[in-house]
Tab-separated table of C-alpha atoms in Angstrom:
chain	number	residue	atom	x	y	z
A	669	MET	CA	121.882	25.016	-79.783
A	670	TRP	CA	125.532	23.745	-80.347
A	671	ARG	CA	124.407	21.645	-83.759
A	672	ALA	CA	122.671	24.957	-85.068
A	673	LEU	CA	125.271	26.956	-84.730
A	674	GLY	CA	127.675	25.037	-86.557
A	675	LYS	CA	125.471	24.319	-89.350
A	676	LEU	CA	125.145	28.560	-89.588
A	677	GLY	CA	128.757	28.640	-90.054
A	678	VAL	CA	129.024	30.568	-86.602
A	679	LEU	CA	131.514	28.049	-84.836
A	680	ASP	CA	133.927	27.962	-88.282
A	681	GLY	CA	133.758	31.619	-88.534
A	682	LEU	CA	135.522	32.019	-84.819
A	683	TYR	CA	138.714	29.854	-86.325
A	684	ASP	CA	140.629	30.554	-89.661
A	685	ALA	CA	139.412	28.632	-92.051
A	686	ALA	CA	143.100	28.558	-94.241
A	687	GLU	CA	144.796	26.404	-91.353
A	688	VAL	CA	143.601	24.509	-89.168
A	689	ASN	CA	146.734	24.380	-86.905
A	690	THR	CA	146.114	27.463	-85.854
A	691	ALA	CA	144.267	27.727	-82.697
A	692	GLU	CA	143.873	31.573	-81.712
A	693	VAL	CA	139.900	32.380	-81.807
A	694	ASP	CA	139.128	35.546	-83.426
A	695	THR	CA	137.892	37.920	-80.012
A	696	LYS	CA	135.554	39.847	-82.252
A	697	ARG	CA	133.435	37.770	-83.267
A	698	LEU	CA	133.563	35.515	-79.593
A	699	ASP	CA	131.955	38.407	-78.050
A	700	VAL	CA	129.268	38.790	-80.826
A	701	LEU	CA	128.515	35.361	-80.588
A	702	LEU	CA	128.695	35.851	-76.731
A	703	THR	CA	126.946	38.480	-75.948
A	704	GLU	CA	124.102	37.398	-78.970
A	705	LEU	CA	123.631	34.071	-76.641
A	706	ASP	CA	123.587	36.009	-73.283
A	707	ALA	CA	121.003	37.880	-74.452
A	708	ARG	CA	118.043	34.792	-75.215
A	709	GLN	CA	119.658	31.446	-74.175
A	710	PRO	CA	120.239	30.921	-70.556
A	711	LEU	CA	123.141	29.990	-68.791
A	712	GLY	CA	124.088	26.681	-68.990
A	713	THR	CA	123.560	26.838	-72.252
A	714	VAL	CA	126.299	29.805	-72.789
A	715	LEU	CA	128.587	28.088	-71.035
A	716	ALA	CA	127.861	24.670	-72.923
A	717	VAL	CA	129.055	27.011	-75.783
A	718	CYS	CA	132.194	29.064	-74.378
A	719	VAL	CA	133.948	26.464	-73.013
A	720	GLN	CA	134.471	24.173	-76.425
A	721	VAL	CA	134.799	27.088	-78.842
A	722	ALA	CA	137.032	28.466	-75.989
A	723	SER	CA	138.773	25.933	-74.834
A	724	ALA	CA	138.273	22.219	-75.903
A	725	ILE	CA	138.631	22.585	-80.249
A	726	PRO	CA	140.987	25.338	-79.468
A	727	LEU	CA	143.191	22.507	-78.094
A	728	LEU	CA	142.604	19.929	-80.550
A	729	ARG	CA	143.255	22.315	-83.231
A	730	SER	CA	146.616	23.533	-81.941
A	731	ALA	CA	147.614	19.559	-82.164
A	732	ALA	CA	145.832	19.136	-85.713
A	733	HIS	CA	149.663	18.732	-87.061
A	734	VAL	CA	150.927	15.562	-84.894
A	735	SER	CA	147.283	13.933	-84.109
A	736	PRO	CA	144.860	13.214	-86.843
A	737	LEU	CA	141.991	12.724	-84.869
A	738	ALA	CA	142.419	16.294	-83.192
A	739	ARG	CA	141.844	17.205	-86.160
A	740	THR	CA	139.023	15.561	-87.271
A	741	VAL	CA	137.221	15.619	-84.227
A	742	ALA	CA	137.941	19.289	-84.243
A	743	ALA	CA	136.023	19.775	-87.795
A	744	GLU	CA	132.972	17.895	-86.763
A	745	ALA	CA	132.610	20.501	-83.659
A	746	GLN	CA	132.968	23.539	-85.864
A	747	ARG	CA	130.578	21.428	-87.737
A	748	GLY	CA	128.184	21.115	-85.298
A	749	GLU	CA	128.078	17.171	-85.277
A	750	ALA	CA	130.258	16.456	-82.650
A	751	VAL	CA	129.877	18.140	-78.662
A	752	LEU	CA	133.498	18.129	-75.951
A	753	ALA	CA	133.554	18.105	-72.671
A	754	LEU	CA	136.510	19.751	-71.475
A	755	ALA	CA	137.777	17.532	-68.597
A	756	ALA	CA	140.087	18.338	-66.093
A	757	THR	CA	138.784	19.310	-63.237
A	758	ASP	CA	139.751	16.268	-61.522
A	759	ALA	CA	137.805	14.099	-58.612
A	760	ALA	CA	141.028	13.108	-56.464
A	761	ALA	CA	141.942	16.864	-55.581
A	762	SER	CA	140.266	20.657	-55.634
A	763	GLY	CA	140.015	22.386	-58.798
A	764	SER	CA	143.379	24.542	-59.142
A	765	ALA	CA	145.221	21.470	-57.895
A	766	LEU	CA	146.975	19.414	-61.215
A	767	MET	CA	149.635	18.241	-59.142
A	768	ASN	CA	147.178	15.887	-57.109
A	769	MET	CA	145.578	14.953	-59.972
A	770	GLY	CA	144.799	11.653	-60.132
A	771	THR	CA	143.145	10.227	-62.860
A	772	ARG	CA	145.894	8.514	-65.044
A	773	ALA	CA	146.927	7.562	-68.119
A	774	ARG	CA	149.183	4.565	-69.321
A	775	ILE	CA	150.606	4.878	-72.306
A	776	ASP	CA	152.048	1.483	-73.569
A	777	ASP	CA	153.259	0.633	-77.348
A	778	ASP	CA	149.982	-0.241	-78.159
A	779	GLY	CA	147.126	2.270	-76.893
A	780	VAL	CA	146.694	4.205	-73.537
A	781	THR	CA	143.955	2.978	-70.729
A	782	ILE	CA	142.723	6.021	-68.605
A	783	SER	CA	141.444	5.111	-64.838
A	784	GLY	CA	139.742	7.656	-62.396
A	785	GLY	CA	137.667	10.655	-62.897
A	786	LYS	CA	136.125	14.210	-63.699
A	787	ASP	CA	134.169	16.556	-61.816
A	788	TRP	CA	131.510	18.904	-63.177
A	789	ILE	CA	132.043	18.639	-66.154
A	790	ALA	CA	130.484	20.801	-68.549
A	791	ASN	CA	128.582	19.215	-71.648
A	792	GLY	CA	129.797	15.541	-69.702
A	793	GLY	CA	126.923	14.525	-69.874
A	794	ALA	CA	125.697	14.996	-73.140
A	795	CYS	CA	128.995	15.180	-75.082
A	796	ASP	CA	130.181	12.935	-78.041
A	797	TYR	CA	133.921	12.908	-76.524
A	798	ALA	CA	136.155	14.063	-73.644
A	799	LEU	CA	139.340	16.029	-73.785
A	800	VAL	CA	140.643	14.679	-70.543
A	801	LEU	CA	143.459	15.496	-68.764
A	802	ALA	CA	146.037	12.775	-67.395
A	803	ARG	CA	148.948	12.429	-65.462
A	804	HIS	CA	150.549	9.733	-67.625
A	805	ARG	CA	153.945	9.741	-65.298
A	806	PRO	CA	153.478	9.438	-61.094
A	807	ALA	CA	156.269	12.432	-60.693
A	808	ARG	CA	154.840	16.210	-59.197
A	809	HIS	CA	155.893	17.629	-62.413
A	810	PHE	CA	154.581	20.128	-65.222
A	811	THR	CA	155.537	17.664	-68.090
A	812	SER	CA	154.004	14.352	-65.912
A	813	PHE	CA	150.308	14.808	-67.872
A	814	CYS	CA	148.757	14.417	-71.310
A	815	TRP	CA	145.893	14.503	-73.091
A	816	THR	CA	143.381	11.835	-74.058
A	817	LEU	CA	140.035	12.476	-76.202
A	818	VAL	CA	138.246	10.097	-74.400
A	819	PRO	CA	134.679	8.872	-77.140
A	820	ALA	CA	132.436	8.860	-74.011
A	821	ARG	CA	129.897	5.675	-75.059
A	822	HIS	CA	133.570	3.475	-75.301
A	823	PRO	CA	133.128	0.886	-72.499
A	824	GLY	CA	134.663	1.722	-69.189
A	825	VAL	CA	132.925	5.047	-69.518
A	826	ARG	CA	130.504	6.585	-67.154
A	827	ARG	CA	128.614	9.321	-66.598
A	828	GLU	CA	127.031	10.524	-63.528
A	829	ARG	CA	123.873	13.792	-63.762
A	830	ALA	CA	125.696	16.275	-61.551
A	831	ALA	CA	122.970	16.889	-58.033
A	832	THR	CA	122.450	20.973	-59.182
A	833	ARG	CA	119.412	22.396	-60.492
A	834	HIS	CA	121.607	25.075	-61.479
A	835	PHE	CA	123.670	26.147	-65.548
A	836	ALA	CA	120.373	24.056	-67.263
A	837	GLY	CA	121.387	23.512	-70.842
A	838	ALA	CA	125.088	22.554	-69.449
A	839	ASP	CA	125.063	18.735	-69.129
A	840	VAL	CA	127.159	19.538	-65.709
A	841	ALA	CA	128.436	15.689	-65.366
A	842	HIS	CA	130.623	13.181	-63.074
A	843	LEU	CA	132.880	11.067	-65.145
A	844	ARG	CA	134.100	7.892	-64.046
A	845	PHE	CA	137.224	5.967	-66.291
A	846	ALA	CA	137.027	2.371	-65.144
A	847	ASP	CA	140.169	0.872	-67.686
A	848	VAL	CA	138.843	2.480	-70.445
A	849	ARG	CA	141.277	0.694	-73.259
A	850	LEU	CA	142.149	3.507	-76.250
A	851	ASP	CA	144.690	3.353	-79.436
A	852	ARG	CA	147.423	5.537	-79.510
A	853	ALA	CA	145.327	7.569	-81.824
A	854	HIS	CA	143.744	8.924	-78.838
A	855	VAL	CA	146.707	10.310	-76.824
A	856	ILE	CA	146.502	14.023	-78.135
A	857	GLY	CA	149.663	15.786	-78.917
A	858	ARG	CA	152.302	14.933	-76.895
A	859	PRO	CA	152.911	13.488	-74.015
A	860	GLY	CA	154.065	15.998	-71.509
A	861	ARG	CA	153.051	19.098	-73.147
A	862	ALA	CA	149.709	18.973	-71.612
A	863	LEU	CA	149.953	21.737	-68.966
A	864	ALA	CA	152.306	23.511	-70.962
A	865	GLU	CA	149.329	23.590	-74.006
A	866	PHE	CA	146.633	24.132	-71.350
A	867	ALA	CA	148.670	26.980	-70.407
A	868	ARG	CA	148.991	28.506	-73.452
A	869	HIS	CA	145.327	28.359	-74.665
A	870	ILE	CA	144.065	29.348	-70.877
A	871	GLY	CA	144.036	33.421	-71.765
A	872	ALA	CA	141.685	32.739	-74.535
A	873	GLU	CA	139.708	30.860	-72.199
A	874	ARG	CA	139.912	33.684	-69.320
A	875	LEU	CA	139.369	36.597	-72.070
A	876	ALA	CA	135.739	34.742	-73.867
A	877	GLY	CA	135.019	35.034	-69.357
A	878	ALA	CA	135.652	38.361	-69.221
A	879	LEU	CA	133.410	38.797	-72.608
A	880	TRP	CA	130.919	36.860	-71.391
A	881	ALA	CA	130.662	38.663	-67.466
A	882	ARG	CA	130.530	41.558	-69.448
A	883	ALA	CA	127.421	40.971	-71.330
A	884	LEU	CA	125.777	40.043	-68.423
A	885	CYS	CA	126.478	42.553	-66.080
A	886	ARG	CA	125.434	45.167	-69.220
A	887	ARG	CA	121.993	43.107	-69.922
A	888	VAL	CA	121.494	42.714	-65.481
A	889	LEU	CA	122.133	46.923	-65.642
A	890	ARG	CA	120.463	47.521	-68.115
A	891	ASP	CA	117.439	45.987	-67.228
A	892	THR	CA	117.567	47.669	-63.446
A	893	HIS	CA	117.863	50.538	-64.580
A	894	ARG	CA	114.558	50.286	-65.774
A	895	TYR	CA	113.129	48.249	-63.485
A	896	LEU	CA	114.240	52.013	-61.255
A	897	SER	CA	113.107	54.352	-62.662
A	898	GLU	CA	109.722	52.499	-63.353
A	899	ARG	CA	109.181	51.583	-59.654
A	900	PRO	CA	106.921	54.052	-57.889
A	901	ALA	CA	108.189	55.599	-54.635
A	902	ASP	CA	108.055	59.527	-52.610
A	903	GLY	CA	105.742	60.452	-55.770
A	904	GLY	CA	108.109	60.099	-58.211
A	905	SER	CA	110.095	56.285	-58.683
A	906	LEU	CA	113.227	54.808	-56.984
A	907	TRP	CA	115.232	56.190	-59.660
A	908	HIS	CA	115.144	59.907	-57.875
A	909	ASN	CA	116.150	58.320	-54.740
A	910	GLN	CA	119.759	59.970	-54.039
A	911	ALA	CA	120.991	56.752	-52.478
A	912	VAL	CA	119.566	54.304	-54.972
A	913	ARG	CA	121.263	56.231	-57.792
A	914	GLU	CA	124.639	56.619	-55.960
A	915	ARG	CA	124.391	52.410	-55.474
A	916	PHE	CA	123.670	52.106	-59.619
A	917	ALA	CA	126.047	54.049	-60.333
A	918	ARG	CA	128.904	52.507	-58.434
A	919	CYS	CA	127.896	49.405	-60.035
A	920	LEU	CA	128.103	51.553	-63.533
A	921	VAL	CA	131.813	52.575	-62.091
A	922	GLU	CA	132.684	48.395	-61.548
A	923	TRP	CA	130.752	47.851	-65.100
A	924	SER	CA	133.459	50.800	-66.826
A	925	ARG	CA	136.627	49.011	-65.396
A	926	LEU	CA	135.310	45.207	-66.766
A	927	ASP	CA	134.460	46.874	-69.978
A	928	ALA	CA	138.332	48.609	-70.468
A	929	MET	CA	139.625	45.296	-69.150
A	930	CYS	CA	138.154	43.269	-71.701
A	931	ALA	CA	139.096	46.176	-74.209
A	932	ALA	CA	142.660	46.055	-72.958
A	933	HIS	CA	142.523	42.439	-73.181
A	934	THR	CA	141.353	41.551	-76.137
A	935	ALA	CA	144.037	44.475	-78.088
A	936	THR	CA	146.699	41.945	-76.571
A	937	ALA	CA	145.129	38.720	-77.582
A	938	HIS	CA	147.585	36.153	-79.008
A	939	THR	CA	150.443	37.526	-77.464
A	940	GLY	CA	151.626	35.074	-74.792
A	941	GLY	CA	154.007	34.554	-72.963
A	942	THR	CA	154.751	34.874	-68.983
A	943	SER	CA	153.145	38.177	-68.840
A	944	ALA	CA	150.250	36.980	-70.867
A	945	ILE	CA	149.328	33.945	-68.112
A	946	THR	CA	150.270	36.658	-65.019
A	947	ASP	CA	147.634	39.082	-67.104
A	948	GLY	CA	144.912	36.112	-67.929
A	949	MET	CA	144.956	35.246	-63.771
A	950	VAL	CA	144.399	39.753	-63.487
A	951	LEU	CA	141.482	39.098	-65.803
A	952	LYS	CA	140.089	36.307	-64.280
A	953	ALA	CA	139.853	37.543	-60.813
A	954	ALA	CA	138.867	40.814	-61.986
A	955	TYR	CA	135.751	39.824	-63.762
A	956	ALA	CA	134.903	37.172	-61.054
A	957	GLN	CA	134.534	39.903	-58.572
A	958	SER	CA	133.045	42.270	-61.063
A	959	ALA	CA	130.262	39.844	-61.490
A	960	ASP	CA	129.572	39.430	-58.263
A	961	ARG	CA	129.312	42.796	-56.739
A	962	ILE	CA	127.317	44.043	-59.726
A	963	LEU	CA	124.881	41.657	-59.448
A	964	GLY	CA	124.554	41.704	-56.128
A	965	GLU	CA	123.799	45.339	-55.710
A	966	CYS	CA	120.997	44.872	-58.610
A	967	ALA	CA	118.979	41.938	-56.825
A	968	ASP	CA	119.264	44.095	-53.651
A	969	LEU	CA	118.680	47.194	-55.256
A	970	ARG	CA	115.307	45.107	-57.081
A	971	GLY	CA	114.301	43.595	-52.872
A	972	ALA	CA	111.826	40.588	-53.274
A	973	GLU	CA	111.926	41.426	-57.205
A	974	ALA	CA	114.696	39.844	-57.376
A	975	PHE	CA	113.079	36.627	-56.461
A	976	SER	CA	110.589	36.763	-59.551
A	977	ASP	CA	111.143	34.466	-62.524
A	978	GLY	CA	110.857	36.927	-65.152
A	979	PRO	CA	113.736	38.312	-67.663
A	980	PHE	CA	116.438	36.367	-65.906
A	981	GLY	CA	114.600	33.206	-66.329
A	982	ASP	CA	113.865	30.642	-63.344
A	983	GLY	CA	114.680	32.205	-59.782
A	984	GLY	CA	115.220	35.747	-61.017
A	985	LEU	CA	118.069	38.168	-60.954
A	986	ALA	CA	118.895	36.421	-57.608
A	987	GLY	CA	118.531	32.644	-59.202
A	988	LEU	CA	121.299	33.673	-61.779
A	989	ARG	CA	122.987	35.914	-59.650
A	990	ALA	CA	123.906	32.256	-57.660
A	991	GLN	CA	124.720	30.300	-61.406
A	992	ALA	CA	126.604	33.208	-61.766
A	993	ALA	CA	129.433	32.382	-59.023
A	994	MET	CA	130.816	30.170	-61.257
A	995	PHE	CA	132.361	32.977	-62.806
A	996	GLY	CA	134.526	32.434	-59.599
A	997	ILE	CA	135.065	29.017	-59.752
A	998	ALA	CA	134.859	27.841	-63.217
A	999	GLY	CA	138.545	28.133	-64.790
A	1000	GLY	CA	140.281	28.603	-61.367
A	1001	ALA	CA	139.023	29.517	-58.224
A	1002	THR	CA	139.281	33.159	-57.442
A	1003	GLY	CA	141.677	32.534	-54.124
A	1004	ALA	CA	143.957	30.620	-56.415
A	1005	MET	CA	144.329	33.283	-58.923
A	1006	LEU	CA	145.010	35.755	-55.812
A	1007	ALA	CA	147.630	33.900	-54.557
A	1008	ALA	CA	149.785	33.334	-57.913
A	1009	ILE	CA	149.074	37.223	-58.805
A	1010	ALA	CA	150.735	37.888	-54.943
A	1011	ASP	CA	153.570	36.189	-56.290
A	1012	ASN	CA	153.668	38.086	-59.413
A	1013	ALA	CA	153.256	41.433	-57.645
A	1014	ALA	CA	157.356	42.657	-58.535
A	1015	ASP	CA	156.377	41.393	-61.875
A	1016	LEU	CA	152.791	43.035	-61.839
A	1017	LEU	CA	154.315	46.241	-60.168
A	1018	GLY	CA	157.231	46.981	-62.985
A	1019	ALA	CA	160.669	47.045	-61.841
A	1020	GLY	CA	160.086	50.683	-60.349
A	1021	ALA	CA	158.072	48.760	-57.660
A	1022	ARG	CA	162.074	46.808	-56.975
A	1023	GLY	CA	163.978	50.067	-56.811
A	1024	GLU	CA	165.392	49.258	-60.308
A	1025	ALA	CA	164.075	52.518	-62.500
A	1026	GLU	CA	166.282	54.736	-63.387
A	1027	VAL	CA	164.489	58.399	-63.767
A	1028	PRO	CA	166.083	60.992	-65.241
A	1029	TRP	CA	167.315	63.277	-62.902
A	1030	GLN	CA	169.141	60.813	-60.521
A	1031	ARG	CA	171.530	60.080	-63.556
A	1032	SER	CA	175.373	61.348	-62.912
A	1033	GLY	CA	177.269	63.834	-65.006
């Protein structure tokens, strides 16, 4: 799939061909790509593509001006000639606790030595390169991290297939690095800037997740509407049951909220800034909750049929719902997002929430 997308020019079309240092993704084309893939491919295959086009390639492109290797590998990936894994989730810490990261990069004048492990990495079992987030200084500080581009077949790299029957096509694996020695060219970007770059690009990743969740939920809603309209009940169909219609209507309202958020975030993509980071967290939490509610309700409405293989692949809609739980886990757990959102309550609610806004009739004189 990845090679075919590259050969057809689909991957190149997501980025500005005239400026390799520009990491921004064309969100309209990304939306079309994810929608088409969702309609035709299993969830794991879409995940394998999404993590590369929305995260790994943009990070490499952003470092292309200082890292020739990043430029080369990004170009290979866009041609479909190299598969990338974004290795951030650490074996020594929970996914969101980056400051507790155990994977280390010891940088010296001659090169870099990588040690540690990464867990639950999409494309980890099939990648040519892993873009590894590692600690290069012991201090628990934002500037203590760097990116390293590790060839997956380099001595000292070991891959362990994740023990799961879900996400077929994503080649999810755990990566282990036993004093992997590389030259300095494999340190991507400037040491100390890794988390800043990660934060700068995380908005695109979260928008990609929202666009994908929107497409997935729309597909499930359409098929569930068809099922309810065709399923006989009480001389008519399930669709004529008022309670069923109300439950389905609530799903439509939830999907409309998600659709509106996608439209708003697509319109303001690439604006950057602190508010963009907070807005991205809100979007991440929102689409995870929307997907869970919609898929859960549709599965309930379909009853035992939700477990039958069919348009949603092995395990049916129930199996798809289980896999879609990754929307609330991958790229930051919903609980972590909500905690950070609460920390930014005053900014999200605006100056008026702090009693700082002036209204016309309060002006003196």
